[in-house]
PDB file of C-alpha atoms and ligand atoms in Angstrom:
ATOM      1  CA  MET A   1     -16.750  19.210  -9.420  1.00 52.00           C
ATOM      2  CA  ARG A   2     -14.753  18.876  -6.238  1.00 56.00           C
ATOM      3  CA  GLY A   3     -11.485  17.001  -6.859  1.00 63.00           C
ATOM      4  CA  LEU A   4      -9.627  14.891  -4.365  1.00 65.00           C
ATOM      5  CA  ARG A   5      -6.961  17.554  -4.059  1.00 57.00           C
ATOM      6  CA  GLU A   6      -9.241  19.494  -1.722  1.00 53.00           C
ATOM      7  CA  PRO A   7      -8.693  16.959   0.953  1.00 49.00           C
ATOM      8  CA  CYS A   8     -10.087  16.058   4.287  1.00 47.00           C
ATOM      9  CA  TYR A   9      -6.414  15.664   5.244  1.00 47.00           C
ATOM     10  CA  ARG A  10      -4.095  18.005   3.435  1.00 47.00           C
ATOM     11  CA  GLY A  11      -0.738  16.982   2.052  1.00 51.00           C
ATOM     12  CA  SER A  12       1.231  13.764   2.074  1.00 57.00           C
ATOM     13  CA  ALA A  13       3.342  12.642   4.963  1.00 64.00           C
ATOM     14  CA  MET A  14       6.700  11.563   6.140  1.00 90.00           C
ATOM     15  CA  LEU A  15       6.284   8.182   7.774  1.00 95.00           C
ATOM     16  CA  SER A  16       8.876   7.034  10.270  1.00 96.00           C
ATOM     17  CA  LEU A  17       9.288   3.606  11.871  1.00 97.00           C
ATOM     18  CA  ASP A  18      11.806   3.483  14.689  1.00 96.00           C
ATOM     19  CA  SER A  19      13.091   0.177  16.011  1.00 97.00           C
ATOM     20  CA  LEU A  20       9.683  -1.430  15.532  1.00 97.00           C
ATOM     21  CA  SER A  21       9.279  -4.973  16.873  1.00 98.00           C
ATOM     22  CA  LYS A  22       6.268  -7.257  17.184  1.00 98.00           C
ATOM     23  CA  THR A  23       6.006 -10.480  19.149  1.00 98.00           C
ATOM     24  CA  TYR A  24       2.534 -12.052  19.168  1.00 97.00           C
ATOM     25  CA  ALA A  25       0.960 -13.474  22.330  1.00 97.00           C
ATOM     26  CA  ASP A  26       1.904 -17.017  21.282  1.00 97.00           C
ATOM     27  CA  GLY A  27       5.585 -16.004  21.148  1.00 96.00           C
ATOM     28  CA  THR A  28       5.865 -15.608  17.351  1.00 96.00           C
ATOM     29  CA  HIS A  29       8.525 -12.974  16.780  1.00 97.00           C
ATOM     30  CA  ALA A  30       7.040 -11.440  13.644  1.00 97.00           C
ATOM     31  CA  LEU A  31       9.112  -8.244  13.319  1.00 98.00           C
ATOM     32  CA  ASP A  32      12.500  -7.347  14.691  1.00 97.00           C
ATOM     33  CA  ARG A  33      13.728  -3.752  15.013  1.00 97.00           C
ATOM     34  CA  ILE A  34      12.383  -2.255  11.806  1.00 97.00           C
ATOM     35  CA  ASP A  35      13.830   1.156  11.005  1.00 96.00           C
ATOM     36  CA  LEU A  36      12.307   2.806   7.968  1.00 96.00           C
ATOM     37  CA  GLN A  37      11.687   6.334   6.766  1.00 96.00           C
ATOM     38  CA  VAL A  38       9.287   6.873   3.880  1.00 96.00           C
ATOM     39  CA  ALA A  39       9.306  10.303   2.264  1.00 95.00           C
ATOM     40  CA  ALA A  40       6.220  12.415   1.579  1.00 94.00           C
ATOM     41  CA  GLY A  41       4.605  11.189  -1.629  1.00 94.00           C
ATOM     42  CA  GLU A  42       6.997   8.273  -2.032  1.00 96.00           C
ATOM     43  CA  ILE A  43       5.752   4.888  -3.282  1.00 97.00           C
ATOM     44  CA  LEU A  44       7.538   2.090  -1.473  1.00 98.00           C
ATOM     45  CA  ALA A  45       7.116  -1.588  -2.348  1.00 98.00           C
ATOM     46  CA  LEU A  46       7.587  -4.203   0.381  1.00 98.00           C
ATOM     47  CA  ILE A  47       8.618  -7.575  -0.971  1.00 97.00           C
ATOM     48  CA  GLY A  48       9.514 -10.774   0.839  1.00 93.00           C
ATOM     49  CA  GLY A  49       8.703 -14.414   1.334  1.00 90.00           C
ATOM     50  CA  SER A  50       5.528 -15.607   3.036  1.00 92.00           C
ATOM     51  CA  GLY A  51       5.530 -15.042   6.788  1.00 93.00           C
ATOM     52  CA  CYS A  52       8.249 -12.376   6.885  1.00 94.00           C
ATOM     53  CA  GLY A  53       5.895  -9.895   8.562  1.00 96.00           C
ATOM     54  CA  LYS A  54       4.619  -7.685   5.736  1.00 96.00           C
ATOM     55  CA  THR A  55       0.971  -7.755   6.809  1.00 96.00           C
ATOM     56  CA  THR A  56       1.990  -7.391  10.450  1.00 97.00           C
ATOM     57  CA  LEU A  57       3.944  -4.262   9.511  1.00 97.00           C
ATOM     58  CA  LEU A  58       1.009  -2.704   7.625  1.00 97.00           C
ATOM     59  CA  ARG A  59      -1.407  -3.511  10.463  1.00 96.00           C
ATOM     60  CA  LEU A  60       0.897  -1.762  12.934  1.00 97.00           C
ATOM     61  CA  ILE A  61       1.169   1.323  10.717  1.00 96.00           C
ATOM     62  CA  ALA A  62      -2.634   1.328  10.282  1.00 95.00           C
ATOM     63  CA  GLY A  63      -2.977   1.313  14.073  1.00 94.00           C
ATOM     64  CA  LEU A  64      -4.934  -1.975  13.965  1.00 94.00           C
ATOM     65  CA  ASP A  65      -2.415  -3.652  16.254  1.00 95.00           C
ATOM     66  CA  THR A  66       0.208  -2.360  18.672  1.00 96.00           C
ATOM     67  CA  PRO A  67       3.964  -2.896  18.445  1.00 97.00           C
ATOM     68  CA  SER A  68       5.778  -4.750  21.232  1.00 97.00           C
ATOM     69  CA  MET A  69       8.540  -2.151  21.002  1.00 97.00           C
ATOM     70  CA  GLY A  70       9.371   0.893  18.960  1.00 97.00           C
ATOM     71  CA  ARG A  71       7.485   3.833  17.509  1.00 96.00           C
ATOM     72  CA  ILE A  72       5.524   4.795  14.400  1.00 96.00           C
ATOM     73  CA  SER A  73       5.096   8.446  13.564  1.00 95.00           C
ATOM     74  CA  LEU A  74       3.480  10.462  10.828  1.00 93.00           C
ATOM     75  CA  ASP A  75       5.006  13.919  10.445  1.00 91.00           C
ATOM     76  CA  GLY A  76       6.271  13.551  14.013  1.00 91.00           C
ATOM     77  CA  GLU A  77       2.891  12.536  15.471  1.00 91.00           C
ATOM     78  CA  ALA A  78       2.858   9.054  17.062  1.00 93.00           C
ATOM     79  CA  ILE A  79       0.358   6.560  15.600  1.00 91.00           C
ATOM     80  CA  THR A  80      -1.114   4.395  18.331  1.00 90.00           C
ATOM     81  CA  ARG A  81      -4.611   3.690  16.962  1.00 91.00           C
ATOM     82  CA  PRO A  82      -6.429   3.829  13.589  1.00 91.00           C
ATOM     83  CA  HIS A  83      -5.708   7.238  12.105  1.00 88.00           C
ATOM     84  CA  PRO A  84      -8.043   9.089   9.724  1.00 84.00           C
ATOM     85  CA  GLY A  85      -5.088  10.108   7.553  1.00 89.00           C
ATOM     86  CA  VAL A  86      -4.076   6.479   6.906  1.00 93.00           C
ATOM     87  CA  GLY A  87      -6.001   4.464   4.305  1.00 92.00           C
ATOM     88  CA  LEU A  88      -5.852   0.713   3.845  1.00 92.00           C
ATOM     89  CA  VAL A  89      -6.593  -1.562   0.874  1.00 93.00           C
ATOM     90  CA  PHE A  90      -6.588  -5.319   1.383  1.00 90.00           C
ATOM     91  CA  GLN A  91      -6.082  -8.207  -0.999  1.00 89.00           C
ATOM     92  CA  GLU A  92      -9.851  -8.683  -1.260  1.00 90.00           C
ATOM     93  CA  PRO A  93     -12.181  -5.676  -1.738  1.00 92.00           C
ATOM     94  CA  ARG A  94     -14.076  -6.024   1.596  1.00 93.00           C
ATOM     95  CA  LEU A  95     -17.049  -3.985   0.379  1.00 96.00           C
ATOM     96  CA  LEU A  96     -20.183  -3.741   2.497  1.00 97.00           C
ATOM     97  CA  PRO A  97     -22.785  -5.862   0.643  1.00 97.00           C
ATOM     98  CA  TRP A  98     -25.770  -3.903   1.989  1.00 97.00           C
ATOM     99  CA  LEU A  99     -24.492  -0.590   0.560  1.00 97.00           C
ATOM    100  CA  ASP A 100     -24.367   0.301  -3.125  1.00 97.00           C
ATOM    101  CA  VAL A 101     -21.087   1.210  -4.801  1.00 98.00           C
ATOM    102  CA  ALA A 102     -21.366   4.978  -4.180  1.00 97.00           C
ATOM    103  CA  ASP A 103     -22.240   4.488  -0.515  1.00 96.00           C
ATOM    104  CA  ASN A 104     -19.340   2.069  -0.097  1.00 97.00           C
ATOM    105  CA  VAL A 105     -16.961   4.694  -1.499  1.00 96.00           C
ATOM    106  CA  GLY A 106     -18.458   7.436   0.686  1.00 96.00           C
ATOM    107  CA  PHE A 107     -18.640   5.293   3.833  1.00 93.00           C
ATOM    108  CA  GLY A 108     -15.746   7.037   5.594  1.00 89.00           C
ATOM    109  CA  LEU A 109     -17.068  10.519   4.805  1.00 92.00           C
ATOM    110  CA  ALA A 110     -20.144  10.343   7.015  1.00 87.00           C
ATOM    111  CA  ASP A 111     -19.065  13.471   8.906  1.00 89.00           C
ATOM    112  CA  ARG A 112     -18.751  15.582   5.727  1.00 91.00           C
ATOM    113  CA  PRO A 113     -21.591  17.736   4.336  1.00 94.00           C
ATOM    114  CA  ARG A 114     -23.831  15.728   1.964  1.00 94.00           C
ATOM    115  CA  ARG A 115     -22.961  17.766  -1.122  1.00 95.00           C
ATOM    116  CA  GLU A 116     -19.222  17.493  -0.537  1.00 94.00           C
ATOM    117  CA  ARG A 117     -19.582  13.751   0.041  1.00 95.00           C
ATOM    118  CA  GLN A 118     -21.483  13.295  -3.214  1.00 95.00           C
ATOM    119  CA  GLU A 119     -18.953  15.333  -5.185  1.00 95.00           C
ATOM    120  CA  ARG A 120     -15.968  13.529  -3.758  1.00 95.00           C
ATOM    121  CA  VAL A 121     -17.542  10.106  -4.359  1.00 96.00           C
ATOM    122  CA  ALA A 122     -18.485  11.030  -7.944  1.00 96.00           C
ATOM    123  CA  HIS A 123     -14.958  12.239  -8.622  1.00 93.00           C
ATOM    124  CA  ALA A 124     -13.305   9.162  -7.110  1.00 93.00           C
ATOM    125  CA  LEU A 125     -15.605   6.827  -9.082  1.00 95.00           C
ATOM    126  CA  ASP A 126     -14.826   8.762 -12.247  1.00 92.00           C
ATOM    127  CA  ARG A 127     -11.076   8.389 -11.622  1.00 89.00           C
ATOM    128  CA  VAL A 128     -11.383   4.605 -11.426  1.00 90.00           C
ATOM    129  CA  GLY A 129     -13.685   4.444 -14.456  1.00 91.00           C
ATOM    130  CA  LEU A 130     -16.839   3.461 -12.567  1.00 94.00           C
ATOM    131  CA  SER A 131     -19.005   6.567 -12.975  1.00 95.00           C
ATOM    132  CA  GLU A 132     -21.825   4.488 -14.425  1.00 96.00           C
ATOM    133  CA  HIS A 133     -21.821   1.988 -11.579  1.00 97.00           C
ATOM    134  CA  GLY A 134     -22.497   4.106  -8.479  1.00 97.00           C
ATOM    135  CA  ARG A 135     -25.992   2.701  -7.913  1.00 97.00           C
ATOM    136  CA  ARG A 136     -25.072  -0.934  -8.484  1.00 98.00           C
ATOM    137  CA  TRP A 137     -24.530  -3.454  -5.713  1.00 98.00           C
ATOM    138  CA  PRO A 138     -21.067  -4.868  -5.033  1.00 97.00           C
ATOM    139  CA  ARG A 139     -22.279  -8.364  -6.023  1.00 97.00           C
ATOM    140  CA  GLU A 140     -23.089  -7.034  -9.504  1.00 97.00           C
ATOM    141  CA  LEU A 141     -19.442  -6.101 -10.147  1.00 96.00           C
ATOM    142  CA  SER A 142     -16.497  -8.209 -11.327  1.00 93.00           C
ATOM    143  CA  GLY A 143     -13.573  -8.824  -8.958  1.00 91.00           C
ATOM    144  CA  GLY A 144     -11.483  -6.173 -10.716  1.00 91.00           C
ATOM    145  CA  GLN A 145     -14.325  -3.633 -10.545  1.00 94.00           C
ATOM    146  CA  GLN A 146     -14.827  -4.362  -6.838  1.00 95.00           C
ATOM    147  CA  GLN A 147     -11.145  -3.741  -6.208  1.00 92.00           C
ATOM    148  CA  ARG A 148     -11.434  -0.449  -8.121  1.00 93.00           C
ATOM    149  CA  VAL A 149     -14.242   0.509  -5.717  1.00 95.00           C
ATOM    150  CA  SER A 150     -12.015  -0.262  -2.744  1.00 94.00           C
ATOM    151  CA  ILE A 151      -9.241   1.898  -4.240  1.00 93.00           C
ATOM    152  CA  ALA A 152     -11.725   4.743  -4.806  1.00 93.00           C
ATOM    153  CA  ARG A 153     -12.870   4.316  -1.176  1.00 94.00           C
ATOM    154  CA  ALA A 154      -9.282   4.535   0.041  1.00 92.00           C
ATOM    155  CA  PHE A 155      -8.574   7.697  -1.974  1.00 91.00           C
ATOM    156  CA  VAL A 156     -11.839   9.518  -1.383  1.00 92.00           C
ATOM    157  CA  ALA A 157     -10.695  10.991   1.939  1.00 87.00           C
ATOM    158  CA  SER A 158      -7.321  12.043   0.421  1.00 89.00           C
ATOM    159  CA  PRO A 159      -5.225   9.896   2.775  1.00 91.00           C
ATOM    160  CA  ARG A 160      -1.773  11.100   3.792  1.00 92.00           C
ATOM    161  CA  VAL A 161      -0.587   7.503   3.853  1.00 95.00           C
ATOM    162  CA  LEU A 162      -2.035   4.671   1.804  1.00 95.00           C
ATOM    163  CA  LEU A 163      -1.258   1.068   2.761  1.00 97.00           C
ATOM    164  CA  LEU A 164      -1.967  -1.667   0.219  1.00 97.00           C
ATOM    165  CA  ASP A 165      -1.583  -5.345   1.139  1.00 96.00           C
ATOM    166  CA  GLU A 166      -1.237  -7.404  -2.061  1.00 94.00           C
ATOM    167  CA  PRO A 167      -4.192  -5.490  -3.540  1.00 92.00           C
ATOM    168  CA  PHE A 168      -3.976  -6.960  -7.027  1.00 91.00           C
ATOM    169  CA  SER A 169      -2.706 -10.471  -6.421  1.00 90.00           C
ATOM    170  CA  ALA A 170      -6.089 -12.150  -7.006  1.00 86.00           C
ATOM    171  CA  LEU A 171      -6.542 -10.469 -10.399  1.00 86.00           C
ATOM    172  CA  ASP A 172      -5.473 -11.474 -13.900  1.00 88.00           C
ATOM    173  CA  ALA A 173      -2.504  -9.706 -15.494  1.00 89.00           C
ATOM    174  CA  PHE A 174      -4.643  -7.537 -17.785  1.00 88.00           C
ATOM    175  CA  THR A 175      -6.905  -6.284 -14.963  1.00 88.00           C
ATOM    176  CA  ARG A 176      -3.854  -5.737 -12.756  1.00 89.00           C
ATOM    177  CA  LYS A 177      -2.265  -3.497 -15.386  1.00 91.00           C
ATOM    178  CA  ASP A 178      -5.484  -1.506 -15.640  1.00 89.00           C
ATOM    179  CA  LEU A 179      -5.568  -1.062 -11.859  1.00 90.00           C
ATOM    180  CA  HIS A 180      -1.925   0.060 -11.809  1.00 93.00           C
ATOM    181  CA  ARG A 181      -2.936   2.845 -14.192  1.00 91.00           C
ATOM    182  CA  HIS A 182      -5.880   3.877 -11.998  1.00 90.00           C
ATOM    183  CA  LEU A 183      -3.765   3.738  -8.850  1.00 92.00           C
ATOM    184  CA  LEU A 184      -1.015   5.899 -10.363  1.00 94.00           C
ATOM    185  CA  GLY A 185      -3.598   8.363 -11.697  1.00 90.00           C
ATOM    186  CA  LEU A 186      -5.082   8.819  -8.228  1.00 88.00           C
ATOM    187  CA  TRP A 187      -1.646   8.947  -6.632  1.00 93.00           C
ATOM    188  CA  GLU A 188      -0.635  11.782  -8.999  1.00 92.00           C
ATOM    189  CA  GLU A 189      -3.690  13.720  -7.932  1.00 90.00           C
ATOM    190  CA  VAL A 190      -3.495  13.181  -4.156  1.00 89.00           C
ATOM    191  CA  ARG A 191       0.230  12.312  -3.725  1.00 92.00           C
ATOM    192  CA  PRO A 192      -0.063  10.228  -0.570  1.00 93.00           C
ATOM    193  CA  THR A 193       2.871   8.304   0.816  1.00 95.00           C
ATOM    194  CA  VAL A 194       2.231   4.728  -0.336  1.00 96.00           C
ATOM    195  CA  LEU A 195       3.383   1.372   1.047  1.00 98.00           C
ATOM    196  CA  ILE A 196       2.412  -1.532  -1.166  1.00 98.00           C
ATOM    197  CA  VAL A 197       3.040  -5.171  -0.297  1.00 97.00           C
ATOM    198  CA  THR A 198       3.482  -7.304  -3.370  1.00 95.00           C
ATOM    199  CA  HIS A 199       4.857 -10.682  -4.406  1.00 93.00           C
ATOM    200  CA  ASP A 200       4.997  -9.460  -7.980  1.00 93.00           C
ATOM    201  CA  VAL A 201       8.395  -7.988  -8.849  1.00 95.00           C
ATOM    202  CA  ALA A 202       7.017  -6.478 -12.090  1.00 94.00           C
ATOM    203  CA  GLU A 203       4.388  -4.654 -10.013  1.00 95.00           C
ATOM    204  CA  ALA A 204       7.074  -3.157  -7.777  1.00 96.00           C
ATOM    205  CA  VAL A 205       9.074  -2.068 -10.824  1.00 97.00           C
ATOM    206  CA  THR A 206       5.982  -0.509 -12.434  1.00 96.00           C
ATOM    207  CA  LEU A 207       4.837   1.402  -9.367  1.00 96.00           C
ATOM    208  CA  ALA A 208       7.492   2.061  -6.762  1.00 97.00           C
ATOM    209  CA  ASP A 209      10.230   4.610  -6.093  1.00 97.00           C
ATOM    210  CA  ARG A 210      11.962   2.107  -3.816  1.00 97.00           C
ATOM    211  CA  ALA A 211      11.688  -1.597  -3.155  1.00 97.00           C
ATOM    212  CA  VAL A 212      12.481  -2.951   0.288  1.00 97.00           C
ATOM    213  CA  VAL A 213      13.160  -6.667   0.507  1.00 97.00           C
ATOM    214  CA  MET A 214      12.372  -8.337   3.832  1.00 96.00           C
ATOM    215  CA  ARG A 215      13.704 -11.554   5.300  1.00 94.00           C
ATOM    216  CA  PRO A 216      11.906 -13.914   7.682  1.00 92.00           C
ATOM    217  CA  LYS A 217      12.164 -15.389  11.186  1.00 90.00           C
ATOM    218  CA  PRO A 218      11.994 -12.808  12.580  1.00 94.00           C
ATOM    219  CA  GLY A 219      10.867 -10.359   9.916  1.00 95.00           C
ATOM    220  CA  ARG A 220      13.534  -7.777   9.157  1.00 96.00           C
ATOM    221  CA  LEU A 221      14.368  -5.320   6.419  1.00 96.00           C
ATOM    222  CA  ASP A 222      17.103  -6.828   4.315  1.00 94.00           C
ATOM    223  CA  GLU A 223      17.967  -4.706   1.289  1.00 95.00           C
ATOM    224  CA  THR A 224      16.647  -1.566  -0.297  1.00 96.00           C
ATOM    225  CA  LEU A 225      16.736  -0.801  -4.007  1.00 97.00           C
ATOM    226  CA  ALA A 226      16.087   2.566  -5.629  1.00 96.00           C
ATOM    227  CA  LEU A 227      13.790   2.537  -8.679  1.00 97.00           C
ATOM    228  CA  PRO A 228      14.481   5.949 -10.200  1.00 94.00           C
ATOM    229  CA  MET A 229      13.024   5.305 -13.679  1.00 94.00           C
ATOM    230  CA  ALA A 230      10.729   8.008 -15.086  1.00 93.00           C
ATOM    231  CA  ARG A 231       6.972   7.320 -15.221  1.00 91.00           C
ATOM    232  CA  PRO A 232       5.059   6.031 -17.114  1.00 90.00           C
ATOM    233  CA  ARG A 233       7.370   3.039 -17.119  1.00 93.00           C
ATOM    234  CA  ASP A 234       8.046   0.623 -19.893  1.00 92.00           C
ATOM    235  CA  PRO A 235       8.667  -2.845 -18.415  1.00 90.00           C
ATOM    236  CA  THR A 236      10.869  -3.722 -21.374  1.00 93.00           C
ATOM    237  CA  SER A 237      13.183  -0.709 -20.969  1.00 95.00           C
ATOM    238  CA  PRO A 238      16.773  -1.444 -19.912  1.00 95.00           C
ATOM    239  CA  GLY A 239      16.189   0.406 -16.581  1.00 95.00           C
ATOM    240  CA  SER A 240      13.113  -1.688 -15.725  1.00 96.00           C
ATOM    241  CA  GLU A 241      14.780  -4.924 -16.767  1.00 96.00           C
ATOM    242  CA  ALA A 242      17.853  -4.171 -14.651  1.00 96.00           C
ATOM    243  CA  ALA A 243      15.638  -3.270 -11.667  1.00 96.00           C
ATOM    244  CA  THR A 244      13.730  -6.539 -12.063  1.00 97.00           C
ATOM    245  CA  ARG A 245      16.975  -8.533 -12.091  1.00 96.00           C
ATOM    246  CA  ASN A 246      18.287  -6.675  -9.021  1.00 96.00           C
ATOM    247  CA  ILE A 247      15.109  -7.271  -7.001  1.00 96.00           C
ATOM    248  CA  LEU A 248      15.026 -10.957  -7.942  1.00 96.00           C
ATOM    249  CA  ALA A 249      18.669 -11.318  -6.863  1.00 95.00           C
ATOM    250  CA  ALA A 250      17.937  -9.515  -3.563  1.00 95.00           C
ATOM    251  CA  LEU A 251      14.939 -11.793  -2.947  1.00 94.00           C
ATOM    252  CA  ASP A 252      17.135 -14.807  -3.565  1.00 93.00           C
ATOM    253  CA  ARG A 253      19.715 -13.497  -1.055  1.00 92.00           C
ATOM    254  CA  SER A 254      16.979 -12.765   1.500  1.00 91.00           C
ATOM    255  CA  LEU A 255      16.221 -16.479   1.717  1.00 86.00           C
ATOM    256  CA  ARG A 256      19.835 -17.365   2.565  1.00 85.00           C
ATOM    257  CA  PRO A 257      21.356 -17.038   6.049  1.00 79.00           C
ATOM    258  CA  ILE A 258      23.453 -13.867   6.397  1.00 74.00           C
ATOM    259  CA  GLU A 259      26.594 -15.868   7.319  1.00 73.00           C
ATOM    260  CA  THR A 260      26.561 -17.713   3.977  1.00 76.00           C
ATOM    261  CA  ARG A 261      26.355 -14.587   1.844  1.00 71.00           C
ATOM    262  CA  PRO A 262      29.252 -13.077  -0.075  1.00 64.00           C
ATOM    263  CA  LYS A 263      30.990 -10.190   1.729  1.00 56.00           C
ATOM    264  CA  VAL A 264      29.817  -7.551  -0.749  1.00 49.00           C
ATOM    265  CA  VAL A 265      26.196  -8.368   0.078  1.00 46.00           C
ATOM    266  CA  GLU A 266      26.715  -8.214   3.822  1.00 42.00           C
ATOM    267  CA  ALA A 267      27.434  -4.526   3.434  1.00 39.00           C
ATOM    268  CA  PHE A 268      23.769  -4.008   2.516  1.00 42.00           C
ATOM    269  CA  ALA A 269      22.249  -6.500   4.897  1.00 41.00           C
ATOM    270  CA  GLY A 270      20.931  -6.000   8.389  1.00 39.00           C
ATOM    271  CA  GLY A 271      18.123  -4.142  10.075  1.00 37.00           C
ATOM    272  CA  GLY A 272      19.638  -0.723   9.481  1.00 36.00           C
ATOM    273  CA  SER A 273      17.936   2.457   8.442  1.00 35.00           C
ATOM    274  CA  PHE A 274      16.768   2.786   4.847  1.00 36.00           C
TER     275      PHE A 274
HETATM  276  N1  ATP B   1      -2.411 -12.899  15.115  1.00 63.45           N
HETATM  277  C1  ATP B   1      -1.289 -13.609  15.061  1.00 63.45           C
HETATM  278  N2  ATP B   1      -0.912 -14.388  16.112  1.00 63.45           N
HETATM  279  C2  ATP B   1       0.231 -15.106  16.070  1.00 63.45           C
HETATM  280  N3  ATP B   1       1.080 -15.108  15.014  1.00 63.45           N
HETATM  281  C3  ATP B   1       0.748 -14.366  13.957  1.00 63.45           C
HETATM  282  C4  ATP B   1      -0.442 -13.589  13.904  1.00 63.45           C
HETATM  283  N4  ATP B   1      -0.507 -12.955  12.716  1.00 63.45           N
HETATM  284  C5  ATP B   1       0.602 -13.316  12.052  1.00 63.45           C
HETATM  285  N5  ATP B   1       1.349 -14.171  12.775  1.00 63.45           N
HETATM  286  C6  ATP B   1       2.645 -14.753  12.431  1.00 63.45           C
HETATM  287  O1  ATP B   1       3.568 -13.689  12.227  1.00 63.45           O
HETATM  288  C7  ATP B   1       4.424 -13.971  11.120  1.00 63.45           C
HETATM  289  C8  ATP B   1       4.282 -12.883  10.086  1.00 63.45           C
HETATM  290  O2  ATP B   1       2.966 -12.974   9.538  1.00 63.45           O
HETATM  291  P1  ATP B   1       2.444 -11.967   8.422  1.00 63.45           P
HETATM  292  O3  ATP B   1       1.033 -12.291   8.143  1.00 63.45           O
HETATM  293  O4  ATP B   1       2.769 -10.600   8.858  1.00 63.45           O
HETATM  294  O5  ATP B   1       3.381 -12.364   7.183  1.00 63.45           O
HETATM  295  P2  ATP B   1       3.341 -11.903   5.659  1.00 63.45           P
HETATM  296  O6  ATP B   1       4.719 -11.461   5.318  1.00 63.45           O
HETATM  297  O7  ATP B   1       2.235 -10.940   5.453  1.00 63.45           O
HETATM  298  O8  ATP B   1       3.030 -13.282   4.894  1.00 63.45           O
HETATM  299  P3  ATP B   1       2.240 -13.537   3.513  1.00 63.45           P
HETATM  300  O9  ATP B   1       3.170 -13.140   2.405  1.00 63.45           O
HETATM  301  O10 ATP B   1       1.992 -15.030   3.519  1.00 63.45           O
HETATM  302  O11 ATP B   1       0.965 -12.740   3.545  1.00 63.45           O
HETATM  303  C9  ATP B   1       4.050 -15.369  10.621  1.00 63.45           C
HETATM  304  O12 ATP B   1       4.898 -16.309  11.255  1.00 63.45           O
HETATM  305  C10 ATP B   1       2.616 -15.529  11.124  1.00 63.45           C
HETATM  306  O13 ATP B   1       2.317 -16.890  11.335  1.00 63.45           O
HETATM  307 MG1   MG B   2       0.459 -10.963   4.305  1.00 63.45          MG
END
């Protein structure tokens, strides 16, 4: 069977955001001079309070909206519109109700030969544990199963960059853990560069190589924290517990004005390069 390693788009990517700003038409200054480099195959978690521009940032990278200033590039190539090498998973599954599960997963592969499409879909469904459900309708699946379909759909074209906007936040803790396992399994196979927005610090500690904390009004990058623990990760290990404490402390600082922070923290703060 054809695996996802024989991709439509080969290899993962270096994603670069240079002085990226976004002001909406109504004057809302959503993002201010974001500088960020994400390495090939890296998993980066974006964390921050509501309204600090996380979704805006993902939509810009996906090419669904245009920045007011600055540049986004993937391996040196500017992204100015939706790019076939960039996959997106939203908070809700957004499946097409008139297509069955297999056709939802294969939707983006319409230009591929039929046999290749079938093999890739079968493999992706197998990797998320839904081999038996290809001919079912989305409405016949649970919320967690539907989100597994949307993850399979995102991976089926072997994206170079995968963007996930709070993909598991509507799910119970048990289902979320299961989906983390599926996501990491697919990531190991395809190795895309991943940006995941989450409000769940434990999720960031389970999945990411780095956590970037944002601060609001306007949205900026505030602090970055390396998460170098080996995978699979044990949330009760000293490394995971220390990482959790550090992210929570950084989130707490992100809500305070820069001027009121202790000097040692100021050294990390600001919209600098990460
Ligand atoms: N289309 C739009 N027009 C005007 N303002 C917008 C638009 N979309 C988002 N905003 C504003 O931009 C800011 C950032 O919004 P965004 O949705 O990116 O935040 P977020 O970090 O994803 O928040 P949450 O955690 O609640 O999802 C907010 O002040 C929001 O009201
Ligand atoms: Mg959002």
